[in-house]
C-alpha cells in the first residue's frame, strides 16, 4: 500500500471548487470566443512549494556531465535531437525523487543508469520550499536540495541539504515526507508521463488501458485498492468474531465450574483467619527481634568512640617523640657542625706548628754545622799545641841537663798531667755528645716503635675484616647471602624453621641489602655508603616477631654486633611518594637506582632512610653544583657521589670506604682485589714486625752504649778533678825558666787559652745545638700532638655521624610510628563509620520492618518468639494444606475462578466490541463508497467537460464514455464541423488527429490533477504542423491559467514558433560530440517584457 495517502474528500472538493471558480473567472476574462477553454485568469503569483528549480546530472546513463538546468516557474521546454539527454533528464527526475527503475521503462535496476566505466552516478534536484506551506523552512530554507548517488552495485545514497548546502538528513523517509508534503507523485502519469507510458495507456487501442490510466492519474485507483483492502480485513474480522463466539460458550461453562468449586472453600476461612492473626504477630515479633539486634550495635559504637581517645593519645605521644627526635637530631647535627668548625679552627694552628717545626729543624741544622766548624778549629789548635809542646819539650830536654833531677822531673810531671787533662777534657766532651746522640736515637726508636705498633694493630684489624669479607665473597660464589657474614645463612635457616613452626606472625624480611639490586653497578659504593647498617638490617611486622628474632640472633651472634631490627607493619603495596619524592631530570634517587621486588623492603628504606629524597650523582663537582650552588632540588635532603661522599646543602663529608662489600656484581674481581689487599697488608705487617725488631735491637744497643758513656764520663770527670789538683800543686813550686823557652811557653799559653776559648765555644755551640734539638723535638711533639688532636677531633666526627644517622633513623622511625597510629586511628574511625553505616542499615531495616508490620496490622503485644510463631504458622499451613489437598488449593481455586471469570468477561467484551466495530465499519464503508462513486462521477464529468472544451479549439467534437462497471473508457472524436462527419473511434483518425485527441485527453486530466509540476516527454511526436500548433497553444493557455503549476516539456522539435513570453523558458540541448566527455547545452531564456 502506498505511503502517500490522498487528501480528504472535503479538501479535494474545496480545491476543486476553487479551481472551478478560477476557471469561471478565466472564461469571463477571456471572452466569448474562448468561453469553453478551461483556463484561469492570468495572475502574477507563482508556485511556492514543490517546483523543480534545477537539475544536474553526472555520469548518468551515457552522459558524463549534464546541467545544471535552472527551470522556470511556469513553462519549460527542453529541446534537442535524440541522444542529447532529454530522456536522461526525465529519468533522473523520476529516480532522483525516489521512483523505481521500472517506472522509467529504461531498465530494471538503478545500477544500469551509471555510465559505463564509472563507479557512480550523481543526480542533484533542487525543489522550491517557500510560502506558508513550506516544509521545515527553519531547517531547509527557501530550497531543498536532493542529492542522489547511485553506485555501480545499485546502491542509492540520498543527501538532503538546505539552500546553503548544509547536510540535513540522509534518510529516504525524510524524502518521502517531503514528497508527501508537496503532493509530488513520480509514478503518477499526470505528474510525469514518459513515452513508454504514453504508448501503453494513451495510444493503446484497449479501452480498459485508458480507464486504468484515468484511475491512476486521478488517484482513484489507490482509493479503490484501499477500499478493497479494508473490505478484506472486515471479512477476516467477521470470521474471528464467529470463532470467538464459539470459544465464549466453552469459557462460560468453565467459569461456572470454577464458581461452584470456589463456593466450597468457606470451611477454610476460619483457619486462614487464625493464620492471618499469627502472621500479624510474626511481623511484630520480627520487629522486636530486630530492635534487640540494633541495641548492642549502638552500645558497641559508644564503646568504640570512647576507644578513639586511646589512638588520639598514641598519635600525640608519637608526635611528641617526633619533636624530641628532631630536637636530638638537631643537637647531634649542631655537635657535628661544632666539630667541623673545631677542625677548621685547628687547621691553621696545625699548619703554624708544622712551620715552626720546620724552622727549628733549619736552626738545629745550622747549629750543628757551627758546632762542627768549631770542633774542626779546635782540632787544628790542638795539633798546633801538640807541635809546640813537642818543641818546648825538646828545648827543656836540652835545658834539663843543666838542672837538677827534681825540677826536671816536676816539669815533666806537669806536662804529662796537663796532656792527660787535655785528653780527659776532650774525652768528656766526646762522651757528652755521644750521650745526647744515644738519648735522641732511643727516643726516636721508641716513638717509631709506638707508631709501628699502632699501625700494625690497625692493619691487622683491617686485614681480619678483609679476610672475613674474603671468606664471605668466596662462599658467595654459590650463595650470595654469605656476603652478609658467616652467621647469616644459619640465621636465615633458623628464621625459616621458626616461621614453619608458627613462631612468627609474619616472616621477617632481611637482610635488606640482600633484597635489593642495583640498576647501575657503578653506584654500589654510593648506595652502601647511604644505607650503611641498613644493609644488614631486618624488618619485622610487629614487636612480638621482633622479640622472637632477637632471641634467634642472640644464639648466632654471641659476642658479635647484631644486625639492626626495624619494626613496621608490612604492606603489600608501595607507599604513595609522589608528593615528597625528588624528581630530577638527570640524576636518579636511591629508590630509582634500586630494583626492589618486595614493597616491604622499599617501604622500610623509605621510612628509615628516605631513599626517595636522596640523589645519586656520580661526579663530585656535579654533586657540589647541584646541592651547594643555589637551591637544592625540591624535596632533596642530601646526595651521594659515586665514591660514597655525602653532600648536604652546606656540608661535605668524604667517604673512607673504597669498594662495595655487598652490592658488587663481579665477585671474582672483588675476590682478587681483596686477596691482593690482604697480601699487601700481610707484607706490611711482616715489614712492621721486622722494623720493630730492628728498632728493639737499636734501642738495646744504644741504651748499652748510653750507660757505658755515662760511666766513662763519670770516671773521666773524677780523674780530671784529681789531675787539676795535682797540676795546681806542682805549678805552685817556683823554678827558673830559660829565656829561650819563654816565647814558646807564652805561645803555648796563648794556644791553650785559644783551645779553652774554642772548647767553651764548642760547649756553647753544643749546648745551643742541644737546646735547638730539644726545641725541635718539642716543636715536632707539639705538631704531632696537635695533629693527633685534629685526628682525634676528626675521629670524634665518625661516631657522631653514626649518631646522626641513627638519630635520623629515629626521626623517621618516630614519624613512621606516628603515621602508623594515625592510620590506625583512621582505620578505627573508618570502622566506627562502618559500624554506624551497619547501624543505619539495621535501623533502616527496622524502620522498613516496622512500616511493613504497620501496613499489615496495628501494633500488637507479642510474648512469643518469632521462631515459635513460625513453627505454629508452619503447622497451621500444613493443616490447611491437608484440607486443601482434599478440596484443592484455596488460592489456586480462587485464582482459577478469577481467571475464568476474567477470561470470560474479556472474550465477551472483545466479541461485543468487534461486532460493534464491524457494524460501524460497514456503515462507514457504505458512506465512503458512496463518496468514492460520487467523486469518480464528478471527476468523470469534469474530464468530459474539459475534453469537449479542448476539442473545440480545433473545431472537433467528441465525447468520452465511461463504463465504471466494466472499467472501460472510450473516446469518440469527430474531426469535421457541425454535422459534416459522424463521431468515430480514435482508431479511424489520422496520426496527427489521434495525437491531438490524446493531448486533449491528457490536458483534461491535468485540469483535475493537484500535482505541483507536470512533465511530458515528446507530446507532439505524431502530430502534423497544424495539430502541433493548436496543441501547443492550448498547453500554453492552460499553463498561463495555472501560474502556480510548473510545466516541463521534452520535444525534439525546434520550437522556434514559440511566442515571446517571460513565463516560457527554453533549454536547448546541443547534439552530442562524441569526442567530448561533457555535453554542452544552450539555453534561450525568453524574458523580455510583453509588448
mmCIF file with all atom_site columns, C-alpha atoms in Angstrom, residues 924-1013:
data_model
loop_
_atom_site.group_PDB
_atom_site.id
_atom_site.type_symbol
_atom_site.label_atom_id
_atom_site.label_alt_id
_atom_site.label_comp_id
_atom_site.label_asym_id
_atom_site.label_entity_id
_atom_site.label_seq_id
_atom_site.pdbx_PDB_ins_code
_atom_site.Cartn_x
_atom_site.Cartn_y
_atom_site.Cartn_z
_atom_site.occupancy
_atom_site.B_iso_or_equiv
_atom_site.pdbx_formal_charge
_atom_site.auth_seq_id
_atom_site.auth_comp_id
_atom_site.auth_asym_id
_atom_site.auth_atom_id
_atom_site.pdbx_PDB_model_num
ATOM 1  C CA . UNK A 1 924  ? -18.534 3.935  7.237   1.00 0.00 ? 924  UNK A CA 1
ATOM 2  C CA . UNK A 1 925  ? -17.579 1.917  4.163   1.00 0.00 ? 925  UNK A CA 1
ATOM 3  C CA . UNK A 1 926  ? -21.015 2.428  2.680   1.00 0.00 ? 926  UNK A CA 1
ATOM 4  C CA . UNK A 1 927  ? -20.610 6.183  3.159   1.00 0.00 ? 927  UNK A CA 1
ATOM 5  C CA . UNK A 1 928  ? -17.064 6.087  1.862   1.00 0.00 ? 928  UNK A CA 1
ATOM 6  C CA . UNK A 1 929  ? -18.020 4.037  -1.169  1.00 0.00 ? 929  UNK A CA 1
ATOM 7  C CA . UNK A 1 930  ? -20.843 6.434  -1.983  1.00 0.00 ? 930  UNK A CA 1
ATOM 8  C CA . UNK A 1 931  ? -18.341 9.315  -1.658  1.00 0.00 ? 931  UNK A CA 1
ATOM 9  C CA . UNK A 1 932  ? -15.911 7.367  -3.858  1.00 0.00 ? 932  UNK A CA 1
ATOM 10 C CA . UNK A 1 933  ? -18.580 6.831  -6.518  1.00 0.00 ? 933  UNK A CA 1
ATOM 11 C CA . UNK A 1 934  ? -19.634 10.483 -6.299  1.00 0.00 ? 934  UNK A CA 1
ATOM 12 C CA . UNK A 1 935  ? -16.040 11.628 -6.631  1.00 0.00 ? 935  UNK A CA 1
ATOM 13 C CA . UNK A 1 936  ? -15.473 9.233  -9.553  1.00 0.00 ? 936  UNK A CA 1
ATOM 14 C CA . UNK A 1 937  ? -18.614 10.566 -11.214 1.00 0.00 ? 937  UNK A CA 1
ATOM 15 C CA . UNK A 1 938  ? -17.596 14.212 -10.657 1.00 0.00 ? 938  UNK A CA 1
ATOM 16 C CA . UNK A 1 939  ? -14.094 13.621 -11.949 1.00 0.00 ? 939  UNK A CA 1
ATOM 17 C CA . UNK A 1 940  ? -15.508 11.812 -14.959 1.00 0.00 ? 940  UNK A CA 1
ATOM 18 C CA . UNK A 1 941  ? -17.893 14.706 -15.671 1.00 0.00 ? 941  UNK A CA 1
ATOM 19 C CA . UNK A 1 942  ? -15.103 17.275 -15.310 1.00 0.00 ? 942  UNK A CA 1
ATOM 20 C CA . UNK A 1 943  ? -12.856 15.222 -17.542 1.00 0.00 ? 943  UNK A CA 1
ATOM 21 C CA . UNK A 1 944  ? -15.599 15.046 -20.192 1.00 0.00 ? 944  UNK A CA 1
ATOM 22 C CA . UNK A 1 945  ? -16.217 18.762 -19.901 1.00 0.00 ? 945  UNK A CA 1
ATOM 23 C CA . UNK A 1 946  ? -12.552 19.709 -20.268 1.00 0.00 ? 946  UNK A CA 1
ATOM 24 C CA . UNK A 1 947  ? -12.110 17.212 -23.110 1.00 0.00 ? 947  UNK A CA 1
ATOM 25 C CA . UNK A 1 948  ? -15.062 18.690 -25.066 1.00 0.00 ? 948  UNK A CA 1
ATOM 26 C CA . UNK A 1 949  ? -13.797 22.209 -24.437 1.00 0.00 ? 949  UNK A CA 1
ATOM 27 C CA . UNK A 1 950  ? -10.320 21.448 -25.728 1.00 0.00 ? 950  UNK A CA 1
ATOM 28 C CA . UNK A 1 951  ? -11.561 19.640 -28.833 1.00 0.00 ? 951  UNK A CA 1
ATOM 29 C CA . UNK A 1 952  ? -13.467 22.800 -29.731 1.00 0.00 ? 952  UNK A CA 1
ATOM 30 C CA . UNK A 1 953  ? -10.136 24.615 -30.097 1.00 0.00 ? 953  UNK A CA 1
ATOM 31 C CA . UNK A 1 954  ? -9.511  22.556 -33.235 1.00 0.00 ? 954  UNK A CA 1
ATOM 32 C CA . UNK A 1 955  ? -13.126 22.560 -34.333 1.00 0.00 ? 955  UNK A CA 1
ATOM 33 C CA . UNK A 1 956  ? -13.502 18.912 -33.335 1.00 0.00 ? 956  UNK A CA 1
ATOM 34 C CA . UNK A 1 957  ? -16.387 17.410 -31.480 1.00 0.00 ? 957  UNK A CA 1
ATOM 35 C CA . UNK A 1 958  ? -16.226 14.317 -29.389 1.00 0.00 ? 958  UNK A CA 1
ATOM 36 C CA . UNK A 1 959  ? -17.017 12.669 -26.146 1.00 0.00 ? 959  UNK A CA 1
ATOM 37 C CA . UNK A 1 960  ? -15.623 10.343 -23.504 1.00 0.00 ? 960  UNK A CA 1
ATOM 38 C CA . UNK A 1 961  ? -17.747 7.415  -22.476 1.00 0.00 ? 961  UNK A CA 1
ATOM 39 C CA . UNK A 1 962  ? -17.114 5.873  -19.018 1.00 0.00 ? 962  UNK A CA 1
ATOM 40 C CA . UNK A 1 963  ? -18.330 2.418  -18.039 1.00 0.00 ? 963  UNK A CA 1
ATOM 41 C CA . UNK A 1 964  ? -17.328 2.081  -14.408 1.00 0.00 ? 964  UNK A CA 1
ATOM 42 C CA . UNK A 1 965  ? -18.827 -1.343 -14.032 1.00 0.00 ? 965  UNK A CA 1
ATOM 43 C CA . UNK A 1 966  ? -16.765 -2.764 -16.906 1.00 0.00 ? 966  UNK A CA 1
ATOM 44 C CA . UNK A 1 967  ? -13.877 -0.375 -16.150 1.00 0.00 ? 967  UNK A CA 1
ATOM 45 C CA . UNK A 1 968  ? -13.624 0.934  -19.696 1.00 0.00 ? 968  UNK A CA 1
ATOM 46 C CA . UNK A 1 969  ? -13.080 4.383  -21.180 1.00 0.00 ? 969  UNK A CA 1
ATOM 47 C CA . UNK A 1 970  ? -13.999 5.040  -24.799 1.00 0.00 ? 970  UNK A CA 1
ATOM 48 C CA . UNK A 1 971  ? -13.020 8.204  -26.654 1.00 0.00 ? 971  UNK A CA 1
ATOM 49 C CA . UNK A 1 972  ? -15.003 9.244  -29.745 1.00 0.00 ? 972  UNK A CA 1
ATOM 50 C CA . UNK A 1 973  ? -13.845 12.169 -31.909 1.00 0.00 ? 973  UNK A CA 1
ATOM 51 C CA . UNK A 1 974  ? -15.376 13.804 -34.974 1.00 0.00 ? 974  UNK A CA 1
ATOM 52 C CA . UNK A 1 975  ? -12.758 15.872 -36.848 1.00 0.00 ? 975  UNK A CA 1
ATOM 53 C CA . UNK A 1 976  ? -15.300 17.783 -39.007 1.00 0.00 ? 976  UNK A CA 1
ATOM 54 C CA . UNK A 1 977  ? -17.518 20.674 -38.011 1.00 0.00 ? 977  UNK A CA 1
ATOM 55 C CA . UNK A 1 978  ? -21.212 20.535 -37.348 1.00 0.00 ? 978  UNK A CA 1
ATOM 56 C CA . UNK A 1 979  ? -22.843 17.521 -38.781 1.00 0.00 ? 979  UNK A CA 1
ATOM 57 C CA . UNK A 1 980  ? -20.415 17.041 -41.664 1.00 0.00 ? 980  UNK A CA 1
ATOM 58 C CA . UNK A 1 981  ? -18.853 13.983 -40.033 1.00 0.00 ? 981  UNK A CA 1
ATOM 59 C CA . UNK A 1 982  ? -20.108 11.466 -37.589 1.00 0.00 ? 982  UNK A CA 1
ATOM 60 C CA . UNK A 1 983  ? -18.477 10.541 -34.293 1.00 0.00 ? 983  UNK A CA 1
ATOM 61 C CA . UNK A 1 984  ? -15.997 7.765  -34.750 1.00 0.00 ? 984  UNK A CA 1
ATOM 62 C CA . UNK A 1 985  ? -13.477 5.744  -32.805 1.00 0.00 ? 985  UNK A CA 1
ATOM 63 C CA . UNK A 1 986  ? -9.938  7.206  -32.459 1.00 0.00 ? 986  UNK A CA 1
ATOM 64 C CA . UNK A 1 987  ? -8.592  4.282  -34.480 1.00 0.00 ? 987  UNK A CA 1
ATOM 65 C CA . UNK A 1 988  ? -10.256 5.821  -37.517 1.00 0.00 ? 988  UNK A CA 1
ATOM 66 C CA . UNK A 1 989  ? -8.321  9.096  -37.067 1.00 0.00 ? 989  UNK A CA 1
ATOM 67 C CA . UNK A 1 990  ? -5.080  10.032 -38.708 1.00 0.00 ? 990  UNK A CA 1
ATOM 68 C CA . UNK A 1 991  ? -1.873  10.031 -36.656 1.00 0.00 ? 991  UNK A CA 1
ATOM 69 C CA . UNK A 1 992  ? -1.917  13.785 -36.090 1.00 0.00 ? 992  UNK A CA 1
ATOM 70 C CA . UNK A 1 993  ? -5.593  13.831 -35.190 1.00 0.00 ? 993  UNK A CA 1
ATOM 71 C CA . UNK A 1 994  ? -5.137  10.936 -32.812 1.00 0.00 ? 994  UNK A CA 1
ATOM 72 C CA . UNK A 1 995  ? -2.170  12.662 -31.143 1.00 0.00 ? 995  UNK A CA 1
ATOM 73 C CA . UNK A 1 996  ? -4.156  15.889 -30.810 1.00 0.00 ? 996  UNK A CA 1
ATOM 74 C CA . UNK A 1 997  ? -7.049  13.992 -29.251 1.00 0.00 ? 997  UNK A CA 1
ATOM 75 C CA . UNK A 1 998  ? -4.624  12.287 -26.856 1.00 0.00 ? 998  UNK A CA 1
ATOM 76 C CA . UNK A 1 999  ? -3.225  15.699 -25.862 1.00 0.00 ? 999  UNK A CA 1
ATOM 77 C CA . UNK A 1 1000 ? -6.757  16.965 -25.236 1.00 0.00 ? 1000 UNK A CA 1
ATOM 78 C CA . UNK A 1 1001 ? -7.420  13.928 -23.030 1.00 0.00 ? 1001 UNK A CA 1
ATOM 79 C CA . UNK A 1 1002 ? -4.168  14.496 -21.157 1.00 0.00 ? 1002 UNK A CA 1
ATOM 80 C CA . UNK A 1 1003 ? -4.910  18.205 -20.670 1.00 0.00 ? 1003 UNK A CA 1
ATOM 81 C CA . UNK A 1 1004 ? -8.336  17.370 -19.301 1.00 0.00 ? 1004 UNK A CA 1
ATOM 82 C CA . UNK A 1 1005 ? -6.628  15.129 -16.740 1.00 0.00 ? 1005 UNK A CA 1
ATOM 83 C CA . UNK A 1 1006 ? -4.221  17.965 -15.938 1.00 0.00 ? 1006 UNK A CA 1
ATOM 84 C CA . UNK A 1 1007 ? -7.178  20.215 -15.223 1.00 0.00 ? 1007 UNK A CA 1
ATOM 85 C CA . UNK A 1 1008 ? -8.390  17.915 -12.465 1.00 0.00 ? 1008 UNK A CA 1
ATOM 86 C CA . UNK A 1 1009 ? -4.947  16.997 -11.054 1.00 0.00 ? 1009 UNK A CA 1
ATOM 87 C CA . UNK A 1 1010 ? -3.244  18.601 -7.994  1.00 0.00 ? 1010 UNK A CA 1
ATOM 88 C CA . UNK A 1 1011 ? 0.489   17.964 -8.559  1.00 0.00 ? 1011 UNK A CA 1
ATOM 89 C CA . UNK A 1 1012 ? 2.865   20.988 -8.408  1.00 0.00 ? 1012 UNK A CA 1
ATOM 90 C CA . UNK A 1 1013 ? 4.622   20.184 -11.671 1.00 0.00 ? 1013 UNK A CA 1
#
